[in-house]
Coordinates of C-alpha atoms and ligand atoms in Angstrom, one line a residue:
M934 CA 0.0 0.0 0.0
T935 CA 1.3 3.5 -0.8
P936 CA 2.2 5.3 2.4
T937 CA 0.1 8.4 3.1
S938 CA 1.6 11.8 3.9
T939 CA 0.8 11.1 7.6
D940 CA 2.8 7.8 7.5
L941 CA 5.7 9.6 5.8
A942 CA 5.6 12.5 8.3
R943 CA 5.8 10.1 11.3
T944 CA 9.0 8.5 10.1
A945 CA 10.7 10.8 7.6
T946 CA 14.5 11.4 7.9
T947 CA 14.7 13.9 5.0
V948 CA 12.0 16.5 4.5
L949 CA 12.3 18.9 1.6
F950 CA 10.7 22.4 1.4
V951 CA 9.5 23.9 -1.8
P952 CA 7.9 27.3 -2.0
G953 CA 4.1 27.2 -2.8
D954 CA 4.5 29.9 -5.4
R955 CA 7.0 27.9 -7.4
P956 CA 4.8 25.1 -8.8
E957 CA 7.3 24.4 -11.6
R958 CA 9.6 23.1 -8.8
F959 CA 7.0 20.7 -7.2
E960 CA 7.9 17.8 -9.6
K961 CA 11.6 18.4 -9.0
A962 CA 11.0 18.3 -5.3
A963 CA 9.0 15.1 -5.5
A964 CA 11.7 13.4 -7.6
A965 CA 14.6 14.6 -5.5
G966 CA 14.6 11.6 -3.1
A967 CA 13.3 13.2 0.1
D968 CA 11.1 11.0 2.3
L969 CA 8.5 13.9 2.4
V970 CA 8.0 17.1 0.5
I971 CA 6.5 20.1 2.3
I972 CA 5.0 22.8 0.1
D973 CA 5.4 26.1 1.9
L974 CA 2.7 28.7 2.2
E975 CA 4.5 30.7 4.9
D976 CA 7.8 32.6 4.9
A977 CA 9.0 31.4 1.5
V978 CA 5.9 32.8 -0.2
A979 CA 5.6 36.6 -0.9
H980 CA 2.5 38.2 0.5
D981 CA 1.0 38.9 -3.0
N982 CA 1.4 35.2 -3.9
K983 CA -0.3 33.6 -0.8
V984 CA -3.7 33.0 -2.4
A985 CA -2.2 31.7 -5.7
A986 CA 0.1 29.4 -3.7
R987 CA -2.9 27.8 -2.0
G988 CA -4.4 27.1 -5.4
N989 CA -1.1 25.5 -6.5
V990 CA -1.2 23.1 -3.5
T991 CA -4.8 22.2 -4.1
E992 CA -4.1 21.3 -7.7
W993 CA -1.0 19.3 -6.8
V994 CA -2.7 17.2 -4.2
A995 CA -5.7 16.7 -6.4
T996 CA -3.5 15.0 -8.9
G997 CA -2.6 12.3 -6.4
H998 CA 0.7 13.6 -4.9
Q999 CA 1.5 12.9 -1.3
C1000 CA 3.0 15.9 0.6
A1001 CA 2.7 18.1 3.6
V1002 CA 1.9 21.7 3.5
R1003 CA 3.2 24.4 5.9
I1004 CA 0.5 26.9 6.8
N1005 CA 0.9 30.3 8.2
A1006 CA 0.8 30.9 12.0
A1007 CA -2.4 31.2 13.9
D1008 CA -1.9 34.9 14.7
T1009 CA -1.7 35.9 11.0
G1010 CA -4.4 36.9 8.6
H1011 CA -3.6 34.0 6.3
F1012 CA -4.2 31.2 8.9
A1013 CA -8.0 30.7 8.5
G1014 CA -7.8 30.7 4.7
D1015 CA -4.9 28.3 4.7
V1016 CA -6.8 25.9 7.0
D1017 CA -9.9 26.1 4.9
A1018 CA -8.0 25.4 1.7
I1019 CA -5.8 22.6 3.0
A1020 CA -7.8 20.7 5.6
G1021 CA -9.4 17.6 4.2
L1022 CA -7.2 17.5 1.1
G1023 CA -5.2 14.5 2.5
A1024 CA -2.0 16.5 3.0
T1025 CA -0.4 16.6 6.4
I1026 CA -0.4 20.1 7.8
M1027 CA 2.8 21.6 9.3
L1028 CA 1.7 24.5 11.5
A1029 CA 4.2 27.3 11.6
K1030 CA 5.0 28.9 15.0
A1031 CA 3.0 26.2 16.9
E1032 CA 2.8 27.3 20.5
S1033 CA -0.6 26.8 21.9
P1034 CA -1.8 23.2 22.5
D1035 CA -5.4 24.3 22.0
V1036 CA -4.7 25.8 18.5
V1037 CA -2.7 22.7 17.6
Q1038 CA -5.6 20.6 18.7
Q1039 CA -8.1 22.6 16.5
V1040 CA -5.8 22.2 13.5
A1041 CA -5.4 18.5 14.2
E1042 CA -9.1 18.0 14.4
I1043 CA -9.8 19.8 11.1
S1044 CA -6.7 18.4 9.3
G1045 CA -7.7 14.7 9.1
S1046 CA -4.1 13.9 8.0
G1047 CA -2.1 14.7 11.0
V1048 CA -0.1 17.7 12.1
I1049 CA 3.6 18.4 12.2
A1050 CA 4.1 21.1 14.9
L1051 CA 6.8 23.4 13.9
I1052 CA 8.1 24.9 17.1
E1053 CA 10.0 28.1 16.7
T1054 CA 9.1 30.4 19.6
A1055 CA 10.0 30.4 23.3
R1056 CA 6.4 29.8 24.2
G1057 CA 6.3 26.8 21.8
I1058 CA 9.4 25.3 23.4
L1059 CA 7.9 25.7 26.9
N1060 CA 4.7 24.0 25.7
A1061 CA 6.4 21.3 23.7
A1062 CA 5.3 18.4 25.9
A1063 CA 1.7 19.4 25.8
I1064 CA 1.8 20.0 22.0
A1065 CA 3.4 16.6 21.4
A1066 CA 0.7 14.9 23.4
V1067 CA -2.2 16.4 21.3
P1068 CA -3.9 13.6 19.4
G1069 CA -3.2 14.0 15.7
V1070 CA 0.3 15.5 16.2
V1071 CA 2.5 13.1 14.3
R1072 CA 5.9 14.9 14.7
L1073 CA 7.6 17.9 16.2
A1074 CA 10.1 20.0 14.2
V1075 CA 12.2 22.9 15.3
G1076 CA 12.4 26.3 13.4
T1077 CA 15.9 27.4 14.5
F1078 CA 15.8 30.7 12.6
D1079 CA 12.7 32.2 14.1
L1080 CA 13.6 30.8 17.5
A1081 CA 17.1 32.2 17.4
A1082 CA 15.8 35.6 16.3
Q1083 CA 13.4 35.7 19.3
L1084 CA 16.1 34.5 21.7
G1085 CA 18.7 36.9 20.3
V1086 CA 21.2 34.2 19.5
D1087 CA 22.9 32.8 16.4
P1088 CA 20.9 30.0 14.9
T1089 CA 24.1 28.2 13.9
D1090 CA 25.4 28.3 17.5
H1091 CA 24.7 24.7 18.7
E1092 CA 25.4 25.5 22.3
A1093 CA 23.0 28.4 22.4
M1094 CA 20.2 26.2 20.9
A1095 CA 21.0 23.0 22.8
A1096 CA 18.4 23.5 25.6
S1097 CA 15.6 24.1 23.1
R1098 CA 16.6 21.2 20.9
G1099 CA 16.7 19.0 24.0
A1100 CA 13.2 20.1 25.0
L1101 CA 11.8 18.8 21.7
V1102 CA 13.6 15.5 21.9
L1103 CA 12.2 14.9 25.4
A1104 CA 8.7 16.0 24.5
S1105 CA 8.7 13.7 21.4
A1106 CA 9.9 10.7 23.4
A1107 CA 7.5 11.3 26.2
A1108 CA 4.6 11.4 23.7
G1109 CA 5.7 8.3 21.9
L1110 CA 6.6 10.2 18.7
V1111 CA 9.7 9.4 16.6
G1112 CA 12.5 11.9 17.3
P1113 CA 11.8 15.4 16.0
L1114 CA 13.0 17.0 12.8
D1115 CA 15.9 19.5 13.1
G1116 CA 15.8 22.9 11.5
V1117 CA 17.2 24.0 8.2
T1118 CA 20.8 24.8 7.3
A1119 CA 20.9 27.9 5.2
A1120 CA 24.0 26.9 3.2
V1121 CA 22.8 25.2 0.0
D1122 CA 26.2 24.4 -1.4
D1123 CA 28.2 23.2 1.6
P1124 CA 27.8 19.4 2.1
D1125 CA 30.3 19.5 5.0
R1126 CA 28.2 22.0 6.9
I1127 CA 25.1 19.8 6.3
S1128 CA 26.9 16.7 7.5
A1129 CA 28.1 18.5 10.6
D1130 CA 24.6 19.9 11.4
A1131 CA 22.8 16.7 10.7
G1132 CA 25.3 14.6 12.6
Y1133 CA 24.9 16.9 15.6
A1134 CA 21.1 16.7 15.4
R1135 CA 21.3 13.0 15.3
R1136 CA 23.5 12.8 18.4
M1137 CA 21.0 15.1 20.2
G1138 CA 18.2 12.6 19.5
F1139 CA 16.6 14.1 16.3
A1140 CA 15.5 11.6 13.7
G1141 CA 15.5 13.8 10.7
K1142 CA 16.1 17.2 9.2
L1143 CA 14.3 19.9 7.3
C1144 CA 16.1 20.7 4.0
I1145 CA 15.7 23.5 1.5
H1146 CA 17.6 22.3 -1.5
P1147 CA 17.9 18.9 -3.3
K1148 CA 21.7 19.1 -2.8
Q1149 CA 21.2 18.9 1.0
L1150 CA 19.5 15.5 0.9
A1151 CA 22.5 13.2 0.3
P1152 CA 24.6 14.4 3.2
T1153 CA 21.6 14.4 5.5
I1154 CA 20.8 10.8 4.6
A1155 CA 24.4 9.8 5.2
A1156 CA 24.6 11.6 8.5
F1157 CA 21.5 10.0 9.9
A1158 CA 22.4 6.4 8.8
P1159 CA 24.1 4.3 11.5
T1160 CA 27.8 3.9 11.0
E1161 CA 29.4 0.6 10.0
D1162 CA 30.9 0.3 13.6
E1163 CA 27.4 0.9 15.1
V1164 CA 25.8 -1.8 12.9
A1165 CA 28.6 -4.3 13.7
W1166 CA 28.3 -3.6 17.4
A1167 CA 24.5 -4.0 17.3
H1168 CA 24.9 -7.4 15.5
R1169 CA 27.3 -8.5 18.2
I1170 CA 24.8 -7.5 20.9
L1171 CA 21.9 -9.3 19.3
D1172 CA 24.0 -12.4 18.5
A1173 CA 25.3 -12.6 22.1
V1174 CA 21.9 -12.4 23.8
T1175 CA 20.0 -15.6 23.5
E1176 CA 16.3 -15.8 22.9
E1177 CA 15.8 -16.9 26.4
E1178 CA 17.7 -14.0 27.9
E1179 CA 15.7 -11.7 25.7
T1180 CA 12.4 -12.9 27.1
T1181 CA 13.5 -13.5 30.7
G1182 CA 15.7 -10.5 31.1
G1183 CA 19.0 -10.7 32.8
V1184 CA 22.5 -9.6 31.8
A1185 CA 25.3 -10.7 29.5
V1186 CA 28.8 -9.3 28.8
V1187 CA 29.8 -8.3 25.2
D1188 CA 33.2 -6.7 24.4
G1189 CA 33.8 -6.5 28.1
Q1190 CA 30.7 -4.4 28.6
M1191 CA 27.5 -5.2 30.5
V1192 CA 24.5 -5.8 28.2
D1193 CA 21.0 -5.7 29.6
K1194 CA 17.6 -4.8 28.2
P1195 CA 18.1 -1.1 27.3
V1196 CA 21.4 -1.9 25.6
Y1197 CA 19.7 -4.7 23.6
D1198 CA 16.8 -2.3 22.7
R1199 CA 19.3 0.3 21.5
A1200 CA 21.0 -2.3 19.3
E1201 CA 17.7 -3.3 17.8
R1202 CA 16.9 0.4 17.0
I1203 CA 20.2 0.8 15.3
L1204 CA 19.5 -2.2 13.1
Q1205 CA 16.0 -1.0 12.3
R1206 CA 17.5 2.4 11.3
A1207 CA 20.1 0.7 9.2
Q1208 CA 17.4 -1.0 7.2
Ligands
LIG720 C1 17.2 28.4 -1.5 C2 16.6 28.5 -2.9 C3 15.9 29.8 -3.0 C4 17.8 28.4 -3.9 O1 17.1 28.5 -5.2 P1 18.0 28.6 -6.5 O2 19.1 29.7 -6.3 O3 17.1 28.8 -7.7 O4 18.7 27.2 -6.6 P2 19.6 26.5 -7.7 O5 19.9 27.4 -8.8 O6 20.8 25.9 -7.0 O7 18.7 25.4 -8.2 C5 19.2 24.3 -8.9 C6 18.1 23.3 -9.3 O8 17.5 22.8 -8.2 C7 16.1 23.1 -8.2 N1 15.7 23.4 -6.8 C8 16.3 24.3 -6.0 N2 15.7 24.2 -4.8 C9 14.6 23.4 -4.9 C10 13.6 22.9 -4.1 N3 13.6 23.4 -2.8 N4 12.8 22.0 -4.5 C11 12.9 21.5 -5.8 N5 13.8 21.9 -6.7 C12 14.7 22.8 -6.3 C13 16.0 24.3 -9.1 O9 14.7 24.3 -9.7 C14 17.1 24.0 -10.1 O10 16.6 23.0 -11.1 P3 17.1 23.1 -12.6 O11 16.6 24.4 -13.1 O12 16.4 21.9 -13.2 O13 18.6 23.0 -12.6 C15 15.6 27.3 -3.2 O14 16.3 26.1 -3.1 C16 14.4 27.3 -2.3 O15 13.5 28.1 -2.6 N6 14.3 26.5 -1.3 C17 13.2 26.3 -0.4 C18 13.0 27.5 0.5 C19 11.9 27.3 1.4 O16 10.9 26.7 1.1 N7 12.0 27.8 2.7 C20 11.0 27.6 3.7 C21 11.6 26.7 4.8 S1 12.8 27.6 5.7 C22 12.4 27.3 7.3 O17 11.7 26.4 7.6 C23 12.9 28.1 8.4 C24 12.1 28.0 9.7 O18 10.9 28.5 9.5 C25 12.9 28.7 10.8 O19 12.4 29.7 11.3 O20 14.0 28.2 11.1
MG721 MG1 10.3 30.0 10.8

């Protein structure tokens, strides 16, 4: 069965944005190899093009394409029109500047295809656990540019953004969601920068990244894939723990290190990701 945009949003590692007023780029975005494409109606679309962009999305989804759509924030004049145009189309909604669990719940109820909560304000970070727990929220994502602007820090400064990133990782895990999506890297032509950013996000507990250019996909995929050493370690753990030990619990020693249930679970997750 073809996965829906909701299925893709739950598990995507690579998510590629394309502006809603560039319909000639939608096909390129769909063919670029991202797990999920998000058509943007928010900051990448000029004010005068907002209504036309909604029409482009409607047409694209009506021709059977799976995608998500980023809609404008709840406190903007575009929000109600975006919700009316997109809800019920079968596209997952990404809500920009998600910060109120009540608003997220309203959007989730109307959407019918799940919501990605894009958290990019201080209030959103503080409410992240409640937002992640809203039924219909399928994923959290961080908008590092808006958040850094509000906090008065550099969005590329990992240290300055660490507490906010950590809050989203914890909120996602507590709600049983897959790890959140990290924010965009502005450099379109710098694979080393993308690798470094995506590798950092992965180590922080993120399970994917928002991308803005097809060139960013390959280094992102590589950075999120488990390394050969990790895969080999995971196989050694699974091989060493017998079926009986797996069901009855208990402890083994591999490579001189204690292995118990959480270690086994981590090894299993690494092998799942490797697939
Ligand atoms: C960033 C861009 C404006 C760069 O565009 P451009 O200079 O035209 O790129 P290239 O000349 O390198 O394009 C080469 C070819 O690749 C295609 N292309 C480029 N980008 C895309 C794309 N996103 N999807 C599909 N195809 C794409 C071009 O068509 C060229 O093809 P060809 O002609 O056949 O050679 C541009 O990449 C872009 O607009 N990116 C998306 C920007 C966007 O949507 N931003 C919103 C998200 S940002 C965000 O979330 C921040 C967050 O809110 C926060 O606060 O942190
Ligand atoms: Mg933003």
